mmCIF file of C-alpha atoms and ligand atoms in Angstrom:
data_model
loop_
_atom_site.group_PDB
_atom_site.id
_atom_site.type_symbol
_atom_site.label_atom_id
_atom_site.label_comp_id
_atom_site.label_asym_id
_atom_site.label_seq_id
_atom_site.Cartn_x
_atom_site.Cartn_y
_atom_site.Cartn_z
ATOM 1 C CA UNK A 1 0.135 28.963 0.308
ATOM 2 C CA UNK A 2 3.589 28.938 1.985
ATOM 3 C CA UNK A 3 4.437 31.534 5.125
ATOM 4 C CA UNK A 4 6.557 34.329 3.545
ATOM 5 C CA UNK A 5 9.947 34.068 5.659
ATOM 6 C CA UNK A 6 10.833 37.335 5.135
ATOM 7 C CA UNK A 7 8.068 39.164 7.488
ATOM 8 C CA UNK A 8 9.136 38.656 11.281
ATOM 9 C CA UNK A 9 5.962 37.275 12.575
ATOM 10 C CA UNK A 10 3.828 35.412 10.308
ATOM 11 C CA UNK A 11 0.606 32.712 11.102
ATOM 12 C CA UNK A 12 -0.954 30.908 8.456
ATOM 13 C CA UNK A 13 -4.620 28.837 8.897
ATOM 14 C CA UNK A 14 -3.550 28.370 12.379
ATOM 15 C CA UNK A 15 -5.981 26.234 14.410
ATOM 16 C CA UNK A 16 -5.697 24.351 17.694
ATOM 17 C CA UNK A 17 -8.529 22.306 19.220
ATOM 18 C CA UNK A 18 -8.915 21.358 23.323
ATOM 19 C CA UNK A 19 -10.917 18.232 23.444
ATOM 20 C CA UNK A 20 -13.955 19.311 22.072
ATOM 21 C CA UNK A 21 -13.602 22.665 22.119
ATOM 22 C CA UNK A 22 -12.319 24.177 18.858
ATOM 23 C CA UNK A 23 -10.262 27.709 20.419
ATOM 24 C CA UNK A 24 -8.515 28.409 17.035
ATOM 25 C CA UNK A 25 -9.831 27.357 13.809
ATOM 26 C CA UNK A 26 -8.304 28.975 11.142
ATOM 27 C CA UNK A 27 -6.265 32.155 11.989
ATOM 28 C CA UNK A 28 -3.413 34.234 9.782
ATOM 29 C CA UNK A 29 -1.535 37.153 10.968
ATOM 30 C CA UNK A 30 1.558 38.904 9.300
ATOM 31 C CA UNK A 31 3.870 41.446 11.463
ATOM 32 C CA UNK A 32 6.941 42.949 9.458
ATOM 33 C CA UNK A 33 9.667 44.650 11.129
ATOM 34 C CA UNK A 34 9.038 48.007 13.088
ATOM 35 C CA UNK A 35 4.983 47.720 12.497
ATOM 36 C CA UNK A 36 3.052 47.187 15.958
ATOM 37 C CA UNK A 37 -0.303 44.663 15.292
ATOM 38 C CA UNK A 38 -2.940 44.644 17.735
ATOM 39 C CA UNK A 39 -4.710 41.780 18.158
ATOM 40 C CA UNK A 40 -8.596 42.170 19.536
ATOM 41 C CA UNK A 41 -11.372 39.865 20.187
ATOM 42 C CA UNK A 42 -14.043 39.307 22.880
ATOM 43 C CA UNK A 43 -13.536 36.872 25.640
ATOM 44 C CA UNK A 44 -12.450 33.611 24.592
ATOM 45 C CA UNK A 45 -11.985 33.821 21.174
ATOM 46 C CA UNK A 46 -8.818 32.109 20.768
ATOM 47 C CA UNK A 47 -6.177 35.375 21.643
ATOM 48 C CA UNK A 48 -4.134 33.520 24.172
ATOM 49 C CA UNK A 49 -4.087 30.011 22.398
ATOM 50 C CA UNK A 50 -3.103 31.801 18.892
ATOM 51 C CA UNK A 51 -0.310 33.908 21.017
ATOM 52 C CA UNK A 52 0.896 30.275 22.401
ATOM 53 C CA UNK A 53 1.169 28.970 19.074
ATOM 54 C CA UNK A 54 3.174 32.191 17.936
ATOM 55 C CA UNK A 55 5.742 31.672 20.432
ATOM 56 C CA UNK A 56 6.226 28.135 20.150
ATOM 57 C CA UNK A 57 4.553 27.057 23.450
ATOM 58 C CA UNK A 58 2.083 25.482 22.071
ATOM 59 C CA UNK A 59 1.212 22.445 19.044
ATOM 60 C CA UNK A 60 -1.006 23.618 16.155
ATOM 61 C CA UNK A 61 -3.199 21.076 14.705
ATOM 62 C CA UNK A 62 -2.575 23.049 11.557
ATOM 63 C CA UNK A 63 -1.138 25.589 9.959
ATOM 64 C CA UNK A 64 2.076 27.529 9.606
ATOM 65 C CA UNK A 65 4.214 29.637 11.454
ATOM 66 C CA UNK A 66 7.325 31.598 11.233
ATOM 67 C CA UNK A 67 9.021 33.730 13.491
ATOM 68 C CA UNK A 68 11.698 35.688 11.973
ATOM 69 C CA UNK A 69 12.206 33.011 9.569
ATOM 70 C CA UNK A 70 11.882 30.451 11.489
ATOM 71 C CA UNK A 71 9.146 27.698 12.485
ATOM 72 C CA UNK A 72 8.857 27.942 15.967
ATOM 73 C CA UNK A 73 8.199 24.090 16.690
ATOM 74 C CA UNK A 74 10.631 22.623 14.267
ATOM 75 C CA UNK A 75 13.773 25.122 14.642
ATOM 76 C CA UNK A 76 12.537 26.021 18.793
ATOM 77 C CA UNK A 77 15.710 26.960 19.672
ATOM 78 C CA UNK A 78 16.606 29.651 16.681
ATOM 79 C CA UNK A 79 12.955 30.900 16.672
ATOM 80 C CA UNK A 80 13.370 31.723 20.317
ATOM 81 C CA UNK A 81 16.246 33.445 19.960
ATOM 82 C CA UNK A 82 14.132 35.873 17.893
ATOM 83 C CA UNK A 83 11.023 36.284 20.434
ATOM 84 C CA UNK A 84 10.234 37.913 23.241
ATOM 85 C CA UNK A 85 7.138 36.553 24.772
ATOM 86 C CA UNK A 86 4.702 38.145 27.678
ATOM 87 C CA UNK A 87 2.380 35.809 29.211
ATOM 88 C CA UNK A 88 -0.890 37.585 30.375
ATOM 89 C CA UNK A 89 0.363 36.515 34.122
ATOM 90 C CA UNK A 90 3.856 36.307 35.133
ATOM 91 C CA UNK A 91 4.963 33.053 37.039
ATOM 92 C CA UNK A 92 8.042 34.310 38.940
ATOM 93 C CA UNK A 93 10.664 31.974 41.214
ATOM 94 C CA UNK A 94 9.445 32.997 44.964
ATOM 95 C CA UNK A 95 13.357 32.554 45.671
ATOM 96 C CA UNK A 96 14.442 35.027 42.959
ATOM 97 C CA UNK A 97 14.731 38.745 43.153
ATOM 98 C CA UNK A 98 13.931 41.022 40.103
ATOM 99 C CA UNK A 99 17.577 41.278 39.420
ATOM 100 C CA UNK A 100 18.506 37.284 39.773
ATOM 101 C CA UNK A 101 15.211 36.677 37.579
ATOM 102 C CA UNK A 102 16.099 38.593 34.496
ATOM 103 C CA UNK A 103 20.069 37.696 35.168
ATOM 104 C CA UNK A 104 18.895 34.079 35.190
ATOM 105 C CA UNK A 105 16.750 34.730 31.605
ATOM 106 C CA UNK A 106 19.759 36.772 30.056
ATOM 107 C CA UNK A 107 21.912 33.770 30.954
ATOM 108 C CA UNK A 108 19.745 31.224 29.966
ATOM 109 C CA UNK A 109 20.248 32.887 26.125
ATOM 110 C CA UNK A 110 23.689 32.602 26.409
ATOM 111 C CA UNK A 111 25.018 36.138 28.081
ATOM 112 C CA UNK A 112 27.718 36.175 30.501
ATOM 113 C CA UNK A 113 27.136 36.997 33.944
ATOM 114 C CA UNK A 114 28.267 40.189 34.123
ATOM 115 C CA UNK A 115 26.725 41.257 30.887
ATOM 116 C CA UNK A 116 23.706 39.678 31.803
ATOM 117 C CA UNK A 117 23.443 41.694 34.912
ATOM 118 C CA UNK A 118 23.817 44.631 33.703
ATOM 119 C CA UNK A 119 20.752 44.187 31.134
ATOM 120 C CA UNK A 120 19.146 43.139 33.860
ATOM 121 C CA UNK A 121 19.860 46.326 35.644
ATOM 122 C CA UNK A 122 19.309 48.148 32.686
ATOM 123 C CA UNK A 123 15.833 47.180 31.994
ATOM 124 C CA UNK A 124 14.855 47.696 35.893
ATOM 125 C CA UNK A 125 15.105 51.006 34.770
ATOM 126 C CA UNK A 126 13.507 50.863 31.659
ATOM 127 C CA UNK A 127 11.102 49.913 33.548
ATOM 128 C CA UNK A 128 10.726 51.685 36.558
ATOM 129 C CA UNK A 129 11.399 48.875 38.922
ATOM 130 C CA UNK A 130 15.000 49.716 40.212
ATOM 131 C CA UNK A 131 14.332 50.488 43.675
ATOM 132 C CA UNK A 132 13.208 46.300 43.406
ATOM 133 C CA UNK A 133 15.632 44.889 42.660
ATOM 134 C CA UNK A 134 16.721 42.971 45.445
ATOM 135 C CA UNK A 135 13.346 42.071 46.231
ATOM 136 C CA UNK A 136 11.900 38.793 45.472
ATOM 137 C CA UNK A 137 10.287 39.273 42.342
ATOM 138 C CA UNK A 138 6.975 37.501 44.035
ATOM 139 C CA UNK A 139 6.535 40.364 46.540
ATOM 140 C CA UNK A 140 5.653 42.484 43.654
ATOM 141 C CA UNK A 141 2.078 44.376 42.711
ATOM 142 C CA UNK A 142 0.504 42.774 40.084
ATOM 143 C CA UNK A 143 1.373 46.143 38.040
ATOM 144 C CA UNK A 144 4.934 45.935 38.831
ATOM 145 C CA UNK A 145 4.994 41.893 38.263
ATOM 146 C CA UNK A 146 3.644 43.027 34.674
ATOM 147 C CA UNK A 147 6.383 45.366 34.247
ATOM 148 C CA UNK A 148 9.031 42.601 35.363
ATOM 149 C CA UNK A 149 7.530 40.302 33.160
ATOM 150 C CA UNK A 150 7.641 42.798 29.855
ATOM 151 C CA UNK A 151 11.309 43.466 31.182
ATOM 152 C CA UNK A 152 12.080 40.093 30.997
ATOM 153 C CA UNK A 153 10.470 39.414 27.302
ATOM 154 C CA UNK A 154 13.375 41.935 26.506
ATOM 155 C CA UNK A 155 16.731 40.317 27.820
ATOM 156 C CA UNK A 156 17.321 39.312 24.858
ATOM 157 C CA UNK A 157 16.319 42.180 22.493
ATOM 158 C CA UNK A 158 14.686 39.876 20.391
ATOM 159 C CA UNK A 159 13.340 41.133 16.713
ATOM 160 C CA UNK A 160 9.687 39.707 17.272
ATOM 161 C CA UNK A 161 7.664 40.290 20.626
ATOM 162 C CA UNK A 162 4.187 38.880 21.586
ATOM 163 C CA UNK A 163 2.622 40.692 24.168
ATOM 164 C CA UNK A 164 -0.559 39.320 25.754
ATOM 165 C CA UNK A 165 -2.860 41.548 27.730
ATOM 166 C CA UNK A 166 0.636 44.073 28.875
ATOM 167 C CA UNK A 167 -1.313 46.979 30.341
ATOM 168 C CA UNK A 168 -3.594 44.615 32.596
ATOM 169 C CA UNK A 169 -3.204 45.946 36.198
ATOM 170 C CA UNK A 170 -1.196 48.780 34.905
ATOM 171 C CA UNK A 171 -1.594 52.308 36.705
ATOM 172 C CA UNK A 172 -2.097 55.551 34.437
ATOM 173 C CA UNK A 173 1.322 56.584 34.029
ATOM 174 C CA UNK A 174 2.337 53.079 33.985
ATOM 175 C CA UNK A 175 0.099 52.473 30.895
ATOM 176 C CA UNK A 176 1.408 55.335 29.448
ATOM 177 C CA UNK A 177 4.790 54.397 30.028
ATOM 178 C CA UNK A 178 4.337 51.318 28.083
ATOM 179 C CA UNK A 179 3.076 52.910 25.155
ATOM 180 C CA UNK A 180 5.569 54.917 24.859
ATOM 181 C CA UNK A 181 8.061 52.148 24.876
ATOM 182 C CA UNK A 182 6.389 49.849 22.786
ATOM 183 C CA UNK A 183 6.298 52.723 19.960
ATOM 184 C CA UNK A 184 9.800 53.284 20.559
ATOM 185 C CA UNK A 185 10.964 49.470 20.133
ATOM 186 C CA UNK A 186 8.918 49.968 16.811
ATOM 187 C CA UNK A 187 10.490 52.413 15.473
ATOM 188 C CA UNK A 188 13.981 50.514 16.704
ATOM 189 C CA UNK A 189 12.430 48.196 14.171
ATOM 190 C CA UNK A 190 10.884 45.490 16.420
ATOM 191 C CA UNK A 191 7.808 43.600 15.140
ATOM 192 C CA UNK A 192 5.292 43.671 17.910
ATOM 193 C CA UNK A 193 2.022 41.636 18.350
ATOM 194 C CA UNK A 194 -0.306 43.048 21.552
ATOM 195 C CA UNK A 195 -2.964 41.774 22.992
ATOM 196 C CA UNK A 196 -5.898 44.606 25.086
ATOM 197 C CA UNK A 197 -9.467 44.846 26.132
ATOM 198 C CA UNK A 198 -8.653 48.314 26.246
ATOM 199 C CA UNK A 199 -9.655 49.320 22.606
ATOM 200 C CA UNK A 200 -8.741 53.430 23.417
ATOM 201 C CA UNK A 201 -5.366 52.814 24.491
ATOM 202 C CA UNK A 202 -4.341 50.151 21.511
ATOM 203 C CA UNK A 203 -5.191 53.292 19.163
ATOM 204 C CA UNK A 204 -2.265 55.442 19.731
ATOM 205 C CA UNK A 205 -0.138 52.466 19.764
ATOM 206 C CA UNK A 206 -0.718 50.473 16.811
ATOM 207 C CA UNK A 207 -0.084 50.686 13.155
ATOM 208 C CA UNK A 208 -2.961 47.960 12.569
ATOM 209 C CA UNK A 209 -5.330 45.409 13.950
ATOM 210 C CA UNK A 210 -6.216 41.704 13.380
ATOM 211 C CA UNK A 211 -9.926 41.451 14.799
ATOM 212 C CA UNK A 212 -10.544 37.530 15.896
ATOM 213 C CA UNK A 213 -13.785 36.040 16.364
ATOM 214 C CA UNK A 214 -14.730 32.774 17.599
ATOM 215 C CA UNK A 215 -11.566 31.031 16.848
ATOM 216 C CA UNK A 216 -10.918 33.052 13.380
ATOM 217 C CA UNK A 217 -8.984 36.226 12.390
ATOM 218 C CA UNK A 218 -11.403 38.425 10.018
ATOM 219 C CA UNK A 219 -8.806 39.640 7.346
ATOM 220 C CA UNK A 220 -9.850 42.573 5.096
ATOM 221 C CA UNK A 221 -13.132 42.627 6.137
ATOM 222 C CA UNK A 222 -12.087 44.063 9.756
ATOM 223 C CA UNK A 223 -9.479 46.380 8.324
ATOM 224 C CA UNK A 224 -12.548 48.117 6.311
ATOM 225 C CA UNK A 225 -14.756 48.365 9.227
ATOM 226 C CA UNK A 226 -11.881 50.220 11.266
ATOM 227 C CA UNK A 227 -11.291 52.458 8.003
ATOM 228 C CA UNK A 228 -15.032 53.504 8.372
ATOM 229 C CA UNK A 229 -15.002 53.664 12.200
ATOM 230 C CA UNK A 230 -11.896 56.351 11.560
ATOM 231 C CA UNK A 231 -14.308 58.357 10.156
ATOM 232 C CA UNK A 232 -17.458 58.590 11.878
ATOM 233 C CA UNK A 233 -17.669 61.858 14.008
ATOM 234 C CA UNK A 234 -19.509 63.124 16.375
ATOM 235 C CA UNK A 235 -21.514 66.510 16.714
ATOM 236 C CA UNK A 236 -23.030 67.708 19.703
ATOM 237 C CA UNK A 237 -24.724 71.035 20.858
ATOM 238 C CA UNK A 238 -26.444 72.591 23.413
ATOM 239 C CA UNK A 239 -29.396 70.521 24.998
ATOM 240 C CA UNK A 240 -32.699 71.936 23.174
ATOM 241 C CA UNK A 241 -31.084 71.714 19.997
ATOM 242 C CA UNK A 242 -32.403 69.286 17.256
ATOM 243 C CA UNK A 243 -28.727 68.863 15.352
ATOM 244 C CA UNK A 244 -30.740 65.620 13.720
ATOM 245 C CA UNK A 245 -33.341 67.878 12.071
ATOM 246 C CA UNK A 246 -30.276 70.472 11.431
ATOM 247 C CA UNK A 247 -28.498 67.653 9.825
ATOM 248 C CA UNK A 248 -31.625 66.485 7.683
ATOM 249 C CA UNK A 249 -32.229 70.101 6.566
ATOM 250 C CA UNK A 250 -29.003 69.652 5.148
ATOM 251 C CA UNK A 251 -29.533 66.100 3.463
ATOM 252 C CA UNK A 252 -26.679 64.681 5.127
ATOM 253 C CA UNK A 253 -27.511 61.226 6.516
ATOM 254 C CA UNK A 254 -26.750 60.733 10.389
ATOM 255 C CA UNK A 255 -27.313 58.126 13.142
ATOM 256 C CA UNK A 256 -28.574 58.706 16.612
ATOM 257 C CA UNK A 257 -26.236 59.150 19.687
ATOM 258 C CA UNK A 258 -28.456 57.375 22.516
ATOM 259 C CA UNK A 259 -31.665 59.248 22.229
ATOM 260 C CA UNK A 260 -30.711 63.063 22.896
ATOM 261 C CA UNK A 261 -31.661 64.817 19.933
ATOM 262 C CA UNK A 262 -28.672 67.418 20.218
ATOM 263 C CA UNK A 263 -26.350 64.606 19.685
ATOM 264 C CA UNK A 264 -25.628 62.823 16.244
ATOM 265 C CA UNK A 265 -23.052 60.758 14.638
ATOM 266 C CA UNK A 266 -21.758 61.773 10.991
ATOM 267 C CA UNK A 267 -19.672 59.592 7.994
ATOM 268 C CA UNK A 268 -16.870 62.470 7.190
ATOM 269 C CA UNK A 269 -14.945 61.679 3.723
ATOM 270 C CA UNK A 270 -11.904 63.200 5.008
ATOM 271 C CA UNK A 271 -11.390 66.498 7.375
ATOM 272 C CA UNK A 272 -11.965 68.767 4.951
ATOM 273 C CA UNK A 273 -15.523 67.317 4.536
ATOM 274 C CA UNK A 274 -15.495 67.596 8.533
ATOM 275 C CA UNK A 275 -14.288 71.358 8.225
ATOM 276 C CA UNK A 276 -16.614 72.247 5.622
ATOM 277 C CA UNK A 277 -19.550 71.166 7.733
ATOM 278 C CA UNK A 278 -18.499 72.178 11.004
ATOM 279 C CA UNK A 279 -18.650 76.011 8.581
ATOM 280 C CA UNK A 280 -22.172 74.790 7.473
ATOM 281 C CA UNK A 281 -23.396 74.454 10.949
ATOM 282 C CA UNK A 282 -21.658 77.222 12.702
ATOM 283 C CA UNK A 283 -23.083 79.401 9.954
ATOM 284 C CA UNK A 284 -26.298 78.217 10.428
ATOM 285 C CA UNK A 285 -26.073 79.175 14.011
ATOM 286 C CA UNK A 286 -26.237 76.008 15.745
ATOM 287 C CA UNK A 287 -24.967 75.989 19.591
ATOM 288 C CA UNK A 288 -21.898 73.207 18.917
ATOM 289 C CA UNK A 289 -20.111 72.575 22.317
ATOM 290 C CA UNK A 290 -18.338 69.838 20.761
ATOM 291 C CA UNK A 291 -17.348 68.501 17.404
ATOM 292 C CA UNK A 292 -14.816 65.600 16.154
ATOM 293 C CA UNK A 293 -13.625 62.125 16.005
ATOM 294 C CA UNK A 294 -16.376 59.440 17.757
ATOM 295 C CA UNK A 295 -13.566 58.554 19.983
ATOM 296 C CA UNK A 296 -11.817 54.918 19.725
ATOM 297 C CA UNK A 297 -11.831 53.763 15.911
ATOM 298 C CA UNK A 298 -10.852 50.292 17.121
ATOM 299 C CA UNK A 299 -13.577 50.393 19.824
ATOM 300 C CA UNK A 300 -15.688 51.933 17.353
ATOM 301 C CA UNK A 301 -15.005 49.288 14.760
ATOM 302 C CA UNK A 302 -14.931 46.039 17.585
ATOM 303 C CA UNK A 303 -18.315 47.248 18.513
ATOM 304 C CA UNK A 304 -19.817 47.270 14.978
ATOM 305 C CA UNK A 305 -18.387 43.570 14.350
ATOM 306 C CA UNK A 306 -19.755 42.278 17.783
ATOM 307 C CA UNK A 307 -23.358 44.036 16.976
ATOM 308 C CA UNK A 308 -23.074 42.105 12.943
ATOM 309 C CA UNK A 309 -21.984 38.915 14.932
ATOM 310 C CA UNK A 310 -25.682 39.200 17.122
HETATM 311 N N1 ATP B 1 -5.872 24.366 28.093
HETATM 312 C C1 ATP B 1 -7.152 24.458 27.721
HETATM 313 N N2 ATP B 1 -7.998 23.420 27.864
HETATM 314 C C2 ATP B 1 -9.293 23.494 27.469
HETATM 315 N N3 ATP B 1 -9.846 24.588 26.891
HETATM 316 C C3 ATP B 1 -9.057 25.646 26.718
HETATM 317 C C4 ATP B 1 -7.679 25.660 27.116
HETATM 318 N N4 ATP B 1 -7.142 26.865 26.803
HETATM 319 C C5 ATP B 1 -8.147 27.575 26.249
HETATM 320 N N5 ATP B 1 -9.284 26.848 26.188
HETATM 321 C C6 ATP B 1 -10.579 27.298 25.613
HETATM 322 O O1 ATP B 1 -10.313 27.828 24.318
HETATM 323 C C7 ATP B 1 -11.072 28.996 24.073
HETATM 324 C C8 ATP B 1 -10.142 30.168 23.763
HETATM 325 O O2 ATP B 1 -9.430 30.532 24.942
HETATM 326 P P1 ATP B 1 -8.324 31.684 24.965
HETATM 327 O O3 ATP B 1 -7.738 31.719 26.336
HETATM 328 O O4 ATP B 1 -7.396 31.491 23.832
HETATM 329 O O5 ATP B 1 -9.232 32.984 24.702
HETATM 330 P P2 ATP B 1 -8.849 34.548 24.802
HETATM 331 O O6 ATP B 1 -9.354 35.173 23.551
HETATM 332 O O7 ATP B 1 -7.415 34.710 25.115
HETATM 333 O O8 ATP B 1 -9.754 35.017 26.031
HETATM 334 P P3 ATP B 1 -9.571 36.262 27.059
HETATM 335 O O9 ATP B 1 -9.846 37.508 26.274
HETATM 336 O O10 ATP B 1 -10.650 35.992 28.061
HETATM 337 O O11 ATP B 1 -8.187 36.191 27.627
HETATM 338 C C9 ATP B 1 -11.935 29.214 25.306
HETATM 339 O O12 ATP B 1 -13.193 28.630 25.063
HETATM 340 C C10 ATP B 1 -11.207 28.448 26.384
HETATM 341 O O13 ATP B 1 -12.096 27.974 27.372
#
């Protein structure tokens, strides 16, 4: 089947080999406009080399790929035009300051100098880095080089951007910061592939998830497990309390929570299910000190694949 040119980031059957080592053997991916996708996988699974092959950096073996139309290896130049791409480390000119390195990108896609200075201004504050900006950008934290580096995957307000591992070495408020950015460039209509270990922090940020495993994106499967993971909950009351006998009383089928018996996890159908038995329990005067959501669905769900995958 043929990429659909219309989405702005699509992958099709994508793999890529190293030698003998197979890091990508057959992964699809499809971003439309103003949708954020987060893509998740243990260690090695083929994140980085699939993000490569998005942006045109690096040769499939096989497979399709179009960014905003376009096939990034055929048509480099007009697909790039479209993309803004953050590597997971930033390798910055040691003779450049912040300013001169995002200058030098805004002119290098065809903006004047004085327009491309004042992007580049603009973005230092975007992105909290103006007090840099005569500094040379290699002086930077690694925090702050992250920020650069997302700043600089923006010069060009591109319609697709790939972000690999963006909130690595980010500080709280930092991390924060980004989120709320990279919700607002969504809803500017930007189609954004991410990249995180950090399962809790994708969850407020993404509209959906592509789940990769050994060198292959799971498809429906994954977006099933996450729809279940949404709706596990937690109950927990005070220690003494046997909520699991509570809950068997009832007939409604939990799962232990390590091995305290006043903790259990429940499947809710929806919140009214959750509110009806949060009633059910309250009137049956069990001591809840806490009752909702089991925390990270995307955690929740990543964990459930990795425990199948043993
Ligand atoms: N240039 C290369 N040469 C040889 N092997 C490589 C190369 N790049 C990646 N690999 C191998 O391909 C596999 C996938 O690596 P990749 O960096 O894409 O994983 P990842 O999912 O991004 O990992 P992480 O979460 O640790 O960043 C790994 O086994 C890695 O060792």
């Amino acid at each position: 089947m043929e990429v659909d040119r219309g989405l702005a980031l699509e992958a099709r059957g994508l793999r890529r080999a190293f030698g003998t080592v197979q890091a990508v053997v057959d992964a699809s991916l499809a971003v439309p406009p103003g949708h954020v996708t987060a893509l998740i996988g243990p260690n090695g699974c083929g994140k980085t080399t699939l993000m490569l092959m998005l942006a045109g950096l690096l040769r499939p073996d096989g497979g399709e790929v179009s960014v905003a139309g376009r096939d990034p290896l055929a048509e480099g130049a007009a697909a790039r035009v479209h993309l803004g791409w953050m590597p997971d480390v930033l390798g910055t000119w040691d003779s450049l300051t912040c300013e001169e390195t995002l200058t030098t990108f805004g002119r290098a896609y065809g903006l004047a100098r004085e327009p491309a200075r004042a992007r580049a201004f603009d973005l230092l504050r975007t992105v909290h880095l103006s007090e840099y900006a005569s500094q040379p950008a290699r002086v930077l934290s690694r925090g702050q080089k992250q920020r650069l580096s997302l700043a600089r995957a923006l010069v060009h307000d591109p319609e697709v951007l790939i972000l690999d591992e963006p909130a690595s070495g980010l500080d709280p408020r930092s991390r924060i910061e980004l989120r709320e950015l990279v919700r607002a460039l969504a809803a500017d209509g930007k189609a954004i592939l991410i990249s995180s270990h950090v399962l809790s922090e994708l969850d407020e940020m993404v509209d959906s998830a592509v789940f990769m495993s050994k060198g292959a994106t799971l498809g429906a499967d994954a977006d099933a497990v996450v729809e279940k993971a949404r709706r596990r909950w937690l109950i927990t009351a005070l220690p003494g309390t046997d909520v699991r006998a509570v809950l068997g009383d009832l007939g409604r089928p939990w799962e232990p929570v390590g091995d305290a018996p006043e903790r259990a996890a429940v499947h809710v159908v929806d919140e009214a299910d959750a509110a009806a038995l949060l009633a059910v329990l309250v009137g049956a005067e069990v001591p809840l000190i806490a009752f909702g959501p089991a925390g990270s669905a995307l955690e929740q769900a990543y964990l459930t694949m990795e425990e199948d995958r043993r």
